[in-house]
Amino acid sequence: MTVTGKNTEFDTPWPTRLGVMAKYWSAGAVKTRLAAAIGSANAAALHRLFCLHLADQLGQSGESRWFVVSPPERLAAFRQELPDTWETCLQSDGDLGHRMMTWFRSQMQVSQRHDDDGGSTATSRRVPNRCILIGADCPTLDAGTIQLAFEHLATHDVVLGPARDGGYYLIGFSGQWSPRYESLMQEMPWSSDQVFDETVKRVRAAELSLALLPTMEDIDTITELQNLQTQLSKHAPNTPAPNASLHPLLQKIDDVMTTTNHEPRFQSDVTIVGGGVIGLAIAWELAQRSVEVTVLDAGRLGRGTSWAGAGILPPARLDTASDPIDRLRGLSHQLFPRWAEKLRQQTGIDIQLLRCGGWYLADTPGEIGAMVGMTQYWHDLGIECDRRSLAELVKCEPNLASWAANHSGASNIGAGESAAAWWVPDEYQIRTPDYTRALVAACRSLGVQFREFHRVDDVLSASGSVELLGTCGEPTKAGPATSRFRCDSHRVILCGGVGLGRIAGQLRLSQSIVPVRGQVLQLKSEHPPFRSVINLGNRYFVPRVDGLTLVGSNEEEVGLQHGTTPAGLAQLRDFIRKFAPALDDAVEFRAWSGLRPMTFDGFPMIGPVPDQPGVFVAAGHYRSGIHLSPGTAVVMADLITGCQNSLDLDAFRIGKQQQQPSPV
């Protein structure tokens, strides 16, 4: 069968489609033969360079362009690095031949809309295509070669680009998908020097016409890499070069090799990924038990969600609680006064722990019903919680007089009421920036090592050790950090909150944590507006010791979008006007946002990661990270040091999240 390259039925040129088969650039998972000579991190960095270079060079080749990606959990991360001229899809299961066939079949059976009679009717029919698939191992492949391949497919069934190692760097088909094409990929001796010859043999046996491209070299070994560098060096800026992109490519390869060959490498007994309150609290607890600890953070310590927290510590009791999350709250609540005093003695920093009490208000039937249930539960636990009249509320908090007046007919719980109030004396607050600052200082005093601007990209667990790979260095105006680092550790604890998503996929945790943005207003008024914390549903007023008042917070599932928004702050201003109009004249001193890590069941993940020796997780604390940090630190330190745990951690085990759908 020899095709003409023209769709005579529709009188339109056959569509041209380009695909690139590529894995995500995880160290240890790509270019393993090359990694044996230059290291897994170097090899992964080069693979990433080759992928992005091809994406740039071939961004206008073909009418549609696809990166065909694996593994599934890295698809989103891969897509983020590509230009807008590319689309992405997942590789199928099976061997290389089956994965290639799946993509070709999907592209060569695409239907196209066609006007049958000048536009009055339209039908969908299969249209022949010219489809080309390449790998990411041949960075010198350029747009001219791809165009030549498409031109060959106008007059041939098959086009091949032979590689010097006996394989091929490009294969293309024309027309519609056929079993004869399948015969070229089934039961092929992949990764051998017989692939090209065997493919040519099968093309002839199937009576398909074949066109060949110039021979090129895949870059899979150190010798091939050195050959590439030699080839590219011949095209220096002042010498004639057939391809203007070759010299920049050489410079990028040299930059990668220079950086990765001198990458920082360090060791630690326990490495904690994430320098928020959970990671810092665990580090401090472990250091007090004489464990060597290093903390890595992608940014500055304590400047993520932990810094943005309002610092409310609701009441809890350990001795009467039976529910796992309530026992964790009870343990933390019990520990906080001791921790506050110990941190003050050790660092001189007062975290401003204050037993200020809290008012819990409700002004809809649903909220009232929920609070009746919650207060009954607190009573069952022995937590003091008293319903008060609205008059008593206003006597204690005069700035709520307007809200109470709007509901003045309802002072008792019952049918038809429109508002209710409860007083909870055992509610505390702390100043969260001071808490994180004290934890950092306490950790430093005990020898904990901190490495800021160290973003972990890969976790490689093997028997007896865990290797962390990532990029380091503070971002500048010129762009993000490009230096690589590696850390060898006996045990690793992942405490990165919403940042866990970067590496969660390889640990099968990709759907476990959902970021939920909250926005906060900070008000400055002449006199403190409240004596206690005011809670209504998920909204609150927190009067701080320094005279400022925090107003929060909304809940928005917006992915990883940081920052405040006019709409979000407007919601908080409406809340102020409705409940405390006396604060209308207060100055909006500051506003900020944070991304809370939410799990599907509201329980944090605490414990070892299945099938990943030495890897643990303590993350997903949602709105309670500050409150649960002491308890989480103690139970995690017990796990690491082999001590008997006082809490049953089965409800927090890693992996149960995968038994449920994502909450998004």
XYZ file of C-alpha atoms in Angstrom:
664
model
C 0.000 0.000 0.000
C 1.460 3.326 -1.094
C -0.496 6.411 -0.075
C -0.627 9.727 -1.857
C -0.664 11.885 1.267
C -3.820 13.627 0.119
C -7.268 13.015 1.558
C -9.105 12.804 -1.774
C -12.469 12.147 -0.130
C -12.427 15.455 1.705
C -9.894 17.187 -0.565
C -7.880 18.362 2.459
C -4.282 17.574 3.487
C -3.953 14.776 5.966
C -3.488 16.047 9.536
C 0.034 15.833 10.958
C 0.469 14.710 14.562
C 3.662 14.528 16.612
C 4.148 12.592 19.848
C 7.090 12.418 22.257
C 7.301 9.420 24.601
C 8.915 10.545 27.854
C 9.157 9.683 31.528
C 9.163 12.324 34.225
C 12.712 13.237 35.282
C 12.798 11.496 38.660
C 16.309 10.567 39.721
C 16.842 6.844 39.552
C 13.954 6.310 37.127
C 15.427 7.688 33.889
C 18.646 7.185 31.904
C 19.873 4.486 34.242
C 22.780 3.475 31.972
C 24.018 7.047 31.880
C 23.395 7.375 35.629
C 25.915 4.607 36.270
C 28.615 6.997 35.074
C 27.380 10.431 36.154
C 24.933 9.731 39.003
C 21.157 9.524 39.088
C 20.608 13.222 39.837
C 22.836 14.282 36.929
C 21.118 11.873 34.564
C 17.663 13.075 35.629
C 18.686 16.707 35.131
C 19.942 15.932 31.612
C 16.752 14.045 30.760
C 14.717 17.074 31.844
C 16.942 19.323 29.728
C 16.481 17.106 26.662
C 12.689 17.017 27.097
C 12.351 20.777 27.457
C 14.819 21.433 24.624
C 12.768 19.244 22.271
C 9.565 20.926 23.435
C 11.067 24.292 22.520
C 12.594 23.222 19.193
C 9.575 21.264 17.954
C 6.860 23.560 19.274
C 5.564 24.324 15.765
C 6.048 20.878 14.211
C 2.835 19.177 13.164
C -0.702 20.396 13.587
C -0.937 18.831 17.049
C 1.852 17.960 19.474
C 1.703 15.574 22.427
C 4.040 14.547 25.199
C 3.040 10.983 26.095
C 4.001 10.835 29.755
C 4.602 8.373 32.571
C 4.117 7.784 35.461
C 0.514 8.985 35.977
C 1.207 10.807 39.241
C 3.779 13.034 37.497
C 1.555 14.126 34.612
C 0.545 17.454 36.184
C 4.129 18.314 37.150
C 5.337 17.454 33.635
C 2.626 19.575 32.035
C 3.547 22.613 34.122
C 7.030 22.737 32.601
C 5.935 22.577 28.957
C 5.177 25.473 26.593
C 1.527 26.090 25.748
C 2.093 24.664 22.262
C 2.075 21.127 23.700
C -0.634 18.845 25.044
C -0.055 15.890 27.351
C -1.543 12.448 27.784
C -0.657 9.356 29.775
C 1.199 6.361 28.475
C -0.804 3.156 28.670
C 0.240 0.046 30.553
C 2.250 -2.713 28.901
C 5.639 -2.918 27.219
C 7.071 -0.189 25.006
C 5.430 -1.595 21.889
C 1.975 -1.671 23.463
C 2.361 1.880 24.762
C 3.397 3.112 21.320
C 0.528 1.261 19.633
C -1.975 2.764 22.055
C -0.920 6.300 21.191
C -0.804 5.692 17.430
C -4.222 4.051 17.516
C -5.709 6.991 19.441
C -4.331 9.482 16.905
C -4.999 7.546 13.683
C -8.623 6.791 14.489
C -9.547 10.402 15.210
C -12.790 11.517 13.572
C -13.150 14.804 11.756
C -16.283 16.869 11.119
C -17.109 17.250 7.434
C -19.775 19.231 5.597
C -21.446 16.824 3.161
C -23.287 19.374 1.035
C -21.702 22.738 1.396
C -22.582 23.241 5.030
C -26.204 22.148 5.352
C -25.297 18.867 7.057
C -22.232 17.505 8.774
C -20.946 14.042 9.568
C -18.023 12.605 11.527
C -15.717 10.356 9.541
C -12.328 8.867 10.167
C -9.675 10.915 8.425
C -6.254 9.474 7.517
C -3.380 10.997 9.455
C 0.353 11.338 9.303
C 1.568 10.476 12.797
C 5.127 10.525 14.124
C 6.376 9.309 17.495
C 9.827 10.050 18.904
C 11.618 9.582 22.207
C 13.415 12.194 24.293
C 16.875 10.647 23.904
C 17.971 12.507 20.758
C 18.229 16.234 21.588
C 19.721 17.170 18.192
C 16.492 16.191 16.464
C 15.186 19.412 14.911
C 12.082 20.764 13.226
C 13.596 20.257 9.773
C 13.965 16.523 10.348
C 10.381 16.271 11.610
C 9.135 18.158 8.553
C 11.099 15.820 6.286
C 9.492 12.845 8.014
C 6.004 14.261 7.452
C 6.853 14.848 3.787
C 7.988 11.230 3.444
C 4.636 10.123 4.856
C 2.908 11.875 1.966
C 4.248 9.105 -0.296
C 5.137 6.262 2.089
C 3.375 4.166 4.683
C 6.214 4.132 7.214
C 9.129 6.417 8.046
C 11.998 5.408 10.340
C 14.890 7.345 11.834
C 17.686 4.829 12.536
C 19.772 5.248 15.693
C 23.431 4.269 15.860
C 22.772 1.821 18.694
C 20.589 -0.372 16.480
C 17.241 1.075 17.476
C 15.339 3.999 16.002
C 14.763 7.531 17.261
C 11.627 8.132 15.159
C 8.807 6.077 13.685
C 5.836 7.364 11.709
C 2.785 5.979 9.935
C 0.356 7.369 7.378
C -3.273 6.640 6.663
C -5.585 4.959 9.151
C -4.580 2.486 11.833
C -4.114 -1.025 10.522
C -3.186 -4.461 11.941
C -0.143 -4.321 9.684
C 1.183 -1.438 11.767
C 0.602 -3.445 14.939
C 2.846 -6.196 13.574
C 5.788 -3.770 13.696
C 5.584 -3.397 17.482
C 4.417 -6.700 18.887
C 6.935 -9.044 20.543
C 9.844 -6.811 19.540
C 13.239 -7.321 21.286
C 13.194 -3.815 22.768
C 16.432 -2.336 24.206
C 18.541 -4.465 21.873
C 20.637 -3.630 18.797
C 18.233 -5.655 16.631
C 15.221 -3.334 16.870
C 15.818 -1.328 13.687
C 16.736 -4.309 11.491
C 13.809 -6.339 12.786
C 11.409 -3.445 12.154
C 12.617 -3.024 8.549
C 12.220 -6.747 8.032
C 8.626 -6.636 9.281
C 7.811 -3.573 7.164
C 8.814 -5.470 4.045
C 6.935 -8.596 5.130
C 3.786 -6.503 5.563
C 4.263 -4.994 2.082
C 4.415 -1.470 3.454
C 6.432 1.268 1.737
C 9.315 2.663 3.805
C 11.287 5.920 3.886
C 14.447 6.404 5.954
C 15.810 9.505 7.661
C 19.471 10.286 8.410
C 21.037 8.201 11.191
C 21.329 9.922 14.584
C 22.564 8.970 18.036
C 20.443 8.488 21.142
C 22.110 9.670 24.348
C 21.943 6.714 26.730
C 25.582 6.163 27.771
C 28.519 8.283 28.871
C 30.252 7.678 25.526
C 27.209 8.948 23.643
C 27.033 12.002 25.914
C 30.694 12.774 25.267
C 30.115 12.346 21.524
C 27.235 14.819 21.751
C 29.369 17.377 23.578
C 32.104 16.995 20.970
C 29.588 17.372 18.145
C 28.023 20.464 19.680
C 31.381 22.087 20.472
C 32.095 22.200 16.731
C 29.229 24.660 16.414
C 30.600 27.431 18.603
C 29.113 30.918 18.084
C 31.860 32.084 15.734
C 31.835 29.004 13.517
C 29.273 28.026 10.880
C 26.490 25.905 12.365
C 23.646 24.183 10.546
C 21.375 24.617 13.584
C 21.404 27.793 15.659
C 20.091 25.941 18.710
C 23.129 23.678 19.051
C 25.417 26.088 20.892
C 22.804 27.006 23.545
C 22.161 23.292 24.016
C 25.865 22.673 24.633
C 25.944 25.505 27.168
C 22.924 24.071 28.985
C 24.500 20.610 29.103
C 27.707 22.114 30.485
C 25.687 24.049 33.087
C 23.882 20.892 34.197
C 27.088 18.890 34.447
C 28.944 21.675 36.263
C 26.114 22.081 38.755
C 25.355 18.455 39.402
C 28.948 17.290 39.528
C 29.470 19.609 42.503
C 26.074 19.218 44.110
C 25.945 19.442 47.905
C 25.614 16.083 49.600
C 24.959 15.685 53.306
C 23.792 13.076 55.771
C 21.479 12.954 58.762
C 20.043 10.327 61.061
C 16.542 11.803 60.721
C 15.632 14.311 58.026
C 12.399 16.263 58.305
C 10.982 17.705 55.093
C 8.957 20.793 55.956
C 9.841 23.560 58.409
C 6.356 24.479 59.610
C 5.083 23.938 63.144
C 4.611 20.190 62.664
C 8.133 19.651 61.343
C 9.693 22.020 63.881
C 7.806 20.481 66.806
C 8.915 16.975 65.807
C 12.495 18.180 65.368
C 12.516 19.726 68.848
C 11.021 16.628 70.475
C 13.530 14.337 68.724
C 16.463 16.596 69.574
C 15.474 16.436 73.250
C 15.815 12.655 72.899
C 19.367 13.065 71.525
C 18.443 12.234 67.918
C 20.454 13.909 65.140
C 17.979 15.912 63.047
C 18.135 17.983 59.857
C 15.157 20.056 58.696
C 14.729 20.945 55.013
C 12.275 23.600 53.881
C 11.442 24.731 50.352
C 11.331 28.343 51.553
C 11.960 30.049 54.864
C 11.297 28.249 58.125
C 7.816 28.727 59.519
C 6.695 31.065 56.754
C 4.020 28.880 55.163
C 0.623 27.958 56.533
C 1.971 27.840 60.094
C 2.775 31.536 60.078
C -0.707 32.363 58.759
C -2.589 30.536 61.534
C -4.715 32.479 64.006
C -3.443 30.478 66.993
C -6.776 29.349 68.480
C -6.508 26.309 70.774
C -10.022 24.883 71.368
C -10.750 22.880 74.547
C -9.821 19.200 74.729
C -9.215 16.452 77.300
C -7.035 13.380 76.970
C -8.224 11.464 80.018
C -11.879 11.244 78.955
C -11.591 11.123 75.157
C -11.937 7.870 73.230
C -12.081 9.103 69.627
C -8.538 9.044 68.127
C -8.542 12.647 66.918
C -9.920 13.861 70.261
C -7.213 11.955 72.102
C -4.577 13.616 69.923
C -6.173 17.003 70.653
C -6.295 16.169 74.347
C -2.624 15.215 74.423
C -1.672 18.437 72.653
C -3.880 20.571 74.885
C -2.299 18.963 77.936
C 1.223 19.576 76.621
C 0.889 23.208 75.531
C 1.324 24.895 78.939
C 4.440 22.786 79.594
C 5.809 23.488 76.140
C 5.200 27.232 76.461
C 7.118 27.388 79.725
C 9.924 25.156 78.484
C 10.340 27.207 75.307
C 10.449 30.410 77.355
C 13.120 28.975 79.657
C 15.175 27.559 76.793
C 14.952 30.491 74.351
C 13.609 33.498 76.250
C 10.724 33.744 73.761
C 7.196 34.056 75.139
C 4.719 32.394 72.747
C 1.935 34.355 74.508
C -0.104 31.341 75.542
C -3.251 32.800 77.067
C -6.290 31.057 78.568
C -8.670 33.684 77.257
C -11.799 31.551 76.933
C -14.033 31.494 73.909
C -17.578 32.341 72.938
C -19.311 30.039 70.464
C -22.202 31.708 68.675
C -24.854 30.412 66.297
C -27.565 32.284 64.419
C -29.093 29.773 62.009
C -31.063 26.607 62.829
C -28.331 24.452 61.316
C -25.539 26.133 63.280
C -27.570 26.011 66.486
C -28.241 22.314 66.005
C -24.559 21.649 65.337
C -23.519 23.560 68.461
C -26.078 21.736 70.614
C -24.517 18.471 69.502
C -20.968 19.753 69.983
C -21.607 21.137 73.466
C -23.284 17.906 74.538
C -20.209 16.030 73.332
C -17.973 18.406 75.282
C -20.094 17.841 78.387
C -19.666 14.086 77.937
C -15.885 14.610 77.865
C -16.002 16.729 81.011
C -15.165 19.959 79.175
C -16.802 22.969 80.780
C -19.254 24.554 78.350
C -22.182 26.701 79.459
C -25.049 28.141 77.501
C -25.492 31.816 78.282
C -28.193 34.305 77.465
C -27.532 36.945 74.850
C -27.728 39.532 77.611
C -24.888 37.780 79.448
C -22.939 37.662 76.193
C -23.313 41.405 75.648
C -22.352 42.108 79.244
C -19.055 40.309 78.642
C -18.577 41.454 75.038
C -20.313 44.816 74.479
C -19.225 45.030 70.836
C -21.591 42.143 70.054
C -24.596 44.190 71.176
C -25.763 44.909 67.639
C -25.698 41.243 66.680
C -27.512 40.277 69.888
C -30.147 42.975 69.345
C -30.974 41.517 65.943
C -31.774 38.249 67.734
C -33.150 39.675 70.980
C -36.191 37.424 70.972
C -34.095 34.286 71.352
C -32.341 33.701 74.637
C -33.123 30.034 75.133
C -32.514 27.004 72.993
C -35.755 25.875 71.458
C -37.955 25.788 68.425
C -37.987 28.981 66.441
C -34.964 30.591 68.069
C -32.636 32.607 65.864
C -29.436 32.790 67.949
C -27.618 31.167 70.846
C -24.330 31.567 72.732
C -22.062 29.252 74.736
C -19.143 30.125 76.983
C -16.104 27.806 76.932
C -13.527 28.909 79.533
C -10.778 26.430 78.561
C -10.044 27.955 75.138
C -6.504 29.254 74.662
C -4.674 31.298 72.088
C -1.014 31.694 71.168
C 0.938 34.038 68.919
C 1.862 31.704 66.051
C 4.878 33.650 64.674
C 6.393 33.639 68.169
C 5.667 29.918 68.508
C 7.496 29.036 65.291
C 10.331 31.421 66.187
C 10.707 29.780 69.599
C 10.721 26.287 68.084
C 13.470 27.277 65.637
C 15.570 28.774 68.433
C 15.031 25.753 70.691
C 15.996 23.379 67.888
C 19.152 25.339 67.112
C 20.183 25.257 70.760
C 20.020 21.447 70.643
C 22.032 21.114 67.435
C 19.274 20.671 64.861
C 20.549 21.582 61.387
C 18.363 23.757 59.164
C 18.577 24.072 55.386
C 16.227 26.661 53.953
C 15.367 26.846 50.236
C 15.914 23.103 49.812
C 13.028 21.727 47.770
C 12.761 17.944 47.756
C 11.702 16.467 44.403
C 12.328 12.750 44.894
C 12.385 10.270 47.769
C 14.315 7.069 47.034
C 13.853 4.448 49.723
C 16.089 1.395 49.900
C 16.865 -1.094 52.620
C 18.473 0.763 55.490
C 18.564 4.254 53.969
C 16.539 6.961 52.256
C 17.950 9.335 49.635
C 16.381 12.742 49.088
C 17.045 14.609 45.841
C 16.079 18.167 45.023
C 17.063 21.722 44.176
C 18.526 24.289 46.534
C 19.354 27.959 46.652
C 17.306 31.088 47.236
C 15.367 32.247 44.154
C 16.502 35.511 42.584
C 15.054 37.925 40.061
C 16.830 35.890 37.396
C 14.718 32.848 38.209
C 14.403 29.856 40.534
C 17.297 27.937 42.023
C 18.999 25.392 39.787
C 21.586 23.833 42.109
C 20.971 20.200 42.982
C 21.434 18.518 46.357
C 21.136 15.044 47.805
C 20.662 13.964 51.390
C 21.241 10.477 52.774
C 19.201 9.659 55.857
C 18.255 6.650 57.945
C 14.713 7.959 58.354
C 12.735 10.712 56.668
C 9.591 12.414 57.977
C 7.501 14.269 55.396
C 5.790 17.253 57.028
C 5.373 19.515 54.016
C 1.628 20.163 54.286
C 0.206 21.073 50.883
C 3.768 20.959 49.512
C 3.675 17.199 50.003
C 1.924 17.002 46.637
C 5.228 17.418 44.768
C 6.497 14.069 45.971
C 3.310 12.372 47.137
C 2.614 10.675 43.826
C 5.560 8.318 44.003
C 4.424 7.393 47.538
C 0.860 6.793 46.306
C -0.448 9.753 48.314
C -1.336 11.982 45.357
C -5.035 12.263 46.293
C -4.559 12.412 50.042
C -4.133 16.135 50.665
C -6.196 18.970 49.201
C -5.091 22.593 49.725
C -7.793 24.882 51.110
C -7.024 28.589 51.153
C -7.980 30.756 54.100
C -7.722 34.553 54.232
C -7.243 36.664 57.352
C -7.654 40.362 58.122
C -5.692 42.034 60.906
C -7.414 45.042 62.461
C -5.953 47.822 64.562
C -8.352 49.711 66.814
C -7.985 52.225 69.636
C -9.314 49.771 72.214
C -9.373 45.937 72.144
C -12.828 45.017 70.769
C -13.162 41.698 72.631
C -11.899 39.987 75.773
C -12.149 36.440 74.415
C -12.058 34.537 71.158
C -15.361 34.818 69.277
C -16.330 31.817 67.126
C -19.228 31.502 64.716
C -19.039 28.450 62.487
C -15.663 28.655 60.770
C -15.397 32.423 61.324
C -13.690 34.034 64.277
C -12.362 37.144 65.995
C -9.097 36.695 67.912
C -8.165 39.638 70.187
C -4.399 39.523 70.631
C -2.338 40.645 73.580
C -0.657 43.316 71.434
C -4.008 45.024 70.793
C -4.491 43.782 67.234
C -7.478 41.643 66.228
C -7.476 38.810 63.702
C -10.609 38.256 61.619
C -10.960 35.049 59.658
C -11.388 32.905 57.840
C -12.892 31.606 54.627
C -12.372 28.235 52.968
C -11.588 28.120 49.247
C -10.519 25.103 47.206
C -8.389 26.917 44.627
C -5.465 24.562 44.248
C -2.089 26.050 45.118
C -3.101 29.677 44.523
C -1.622 31.859 47.241
C -2.546 35.408 48.148
C -5.583 37.347 49.237
C -8.389 38.279 46.858
C -10.837 41.196 46.802
C -13.748 38.755 47.009
C -12.263 36.864 49.943
C -11.524 40.005 51.941
C -14.980 41.363 51.112
C -16.493 38.282 52.775
C -14.532 39.033 55.939
C -15.623 42.685 55.892
C -19.249 41.558 55.573
C -18.688 39.309 58.593
C -17.352 42.278 60.576
C -20.298 44.511 59.610
C -22.819 41.821 60.540
C -21.387 40.769 63.903
C -19.339 43.716 65.133
C -20.256 46.935 63.294
C -18.391 48.833 66.001
C -15.239 47.645 64.238
C -16.154 49.370 60.979
C -13.810 52.207 61.890
C -10.902 49.906 62.742
C -7.838 50.181 60.531
C -7.090 47.200 58.297
C -3.504 46.774 59.386
C -2.587 43.719 57.296
C -4.108 40.858 55.306
C -2.681 37.464 54.391
C -3.611 33.976 53.326
C -2.516 30.405 53.968
C -3.103 27.023 52.353
C -4.408 24.442 54.810
C -3.729 20.753 54.058
C -7.094 18.946 54.176
C -7.614 15.175 54.128
C -10.845 13.462 53.079
C -11.783 12.400 56.632
C -10.355 15.306 58.619
C -7.719 13.093 60.244
C -4.047 13.923 59.711
C -1.695 11.289 58.323
C 0.764 10.129 60.972
C 2.952 7.070 60.618
C 5.156 5.025 58.283
C 4.548 4.921 54.528
C 3.728 1.382 53.337
C 6.410 -0.261 51.182
C 8.787 2.675 51.726
C 11.240 1.625 54.456
C 12.380 4.532 56.593
C 9.807 7.014 55.225
C 7.182 8.530 57.546
C 4.495 11.178 57.113
C 3.073 13.722 59.555
C 0.829 15.980 57.503
C -2.763 16.904 56.680
C -3.680 18.639 59.955
C -5.955 21.114 58.124
C -7.106 23.914 60.499
C -5.538 22.283 63.568
C -1.831 22.203 62.783
C -0.875 24.608 65.571
C -3.114 22.915 68.128
C -2.048 19.353 67.269
C 1.678 20.043 66.916
C 2.832 18.994 70.438
C 0.851 15.742 70.383
C 1.965 14.921 66.841
C 5.573 15.573 67.826
C 5.413 13.204 70.795
C 3.723 10.308 68.984
C 6.018 10.665 65.969
C 9.110 10.795 68.175
C 7.867 7.661 69.937
C 7.612 5.929 66.553
C 11.092 7.000 65.482
C 12.778 6.059 68.764
C 10.861 2.815 69.260
C 8.992 3.904 72.381
C 5.539 2.583 73.188
C 2.900 4.956 71.909
C 0.144 6.103 74.237
C -2.257 6.685 71.328
C -3.737 4.254 68.820
C -2.472 5.556 65.481
C -4.482 3.234 63.238
C -6.958 6.006 62.427
C -4.049 8.113 61.145
C -2.302 5.376 59.175
C -0.867 6.146 55.770
C -2.763 4.551 52.915
C -6.308 4.648 54.280
C -6.750 7.894 52.351
C -6.372 5.958 49.106
C -9.416 3.871 49.991
C -11.624 6.918 49.529
C -12.170 9.305 46.610
C -10.510 12.690 46.581
C -12.567 15.334 48.407
C -12.161 17.657 45.423
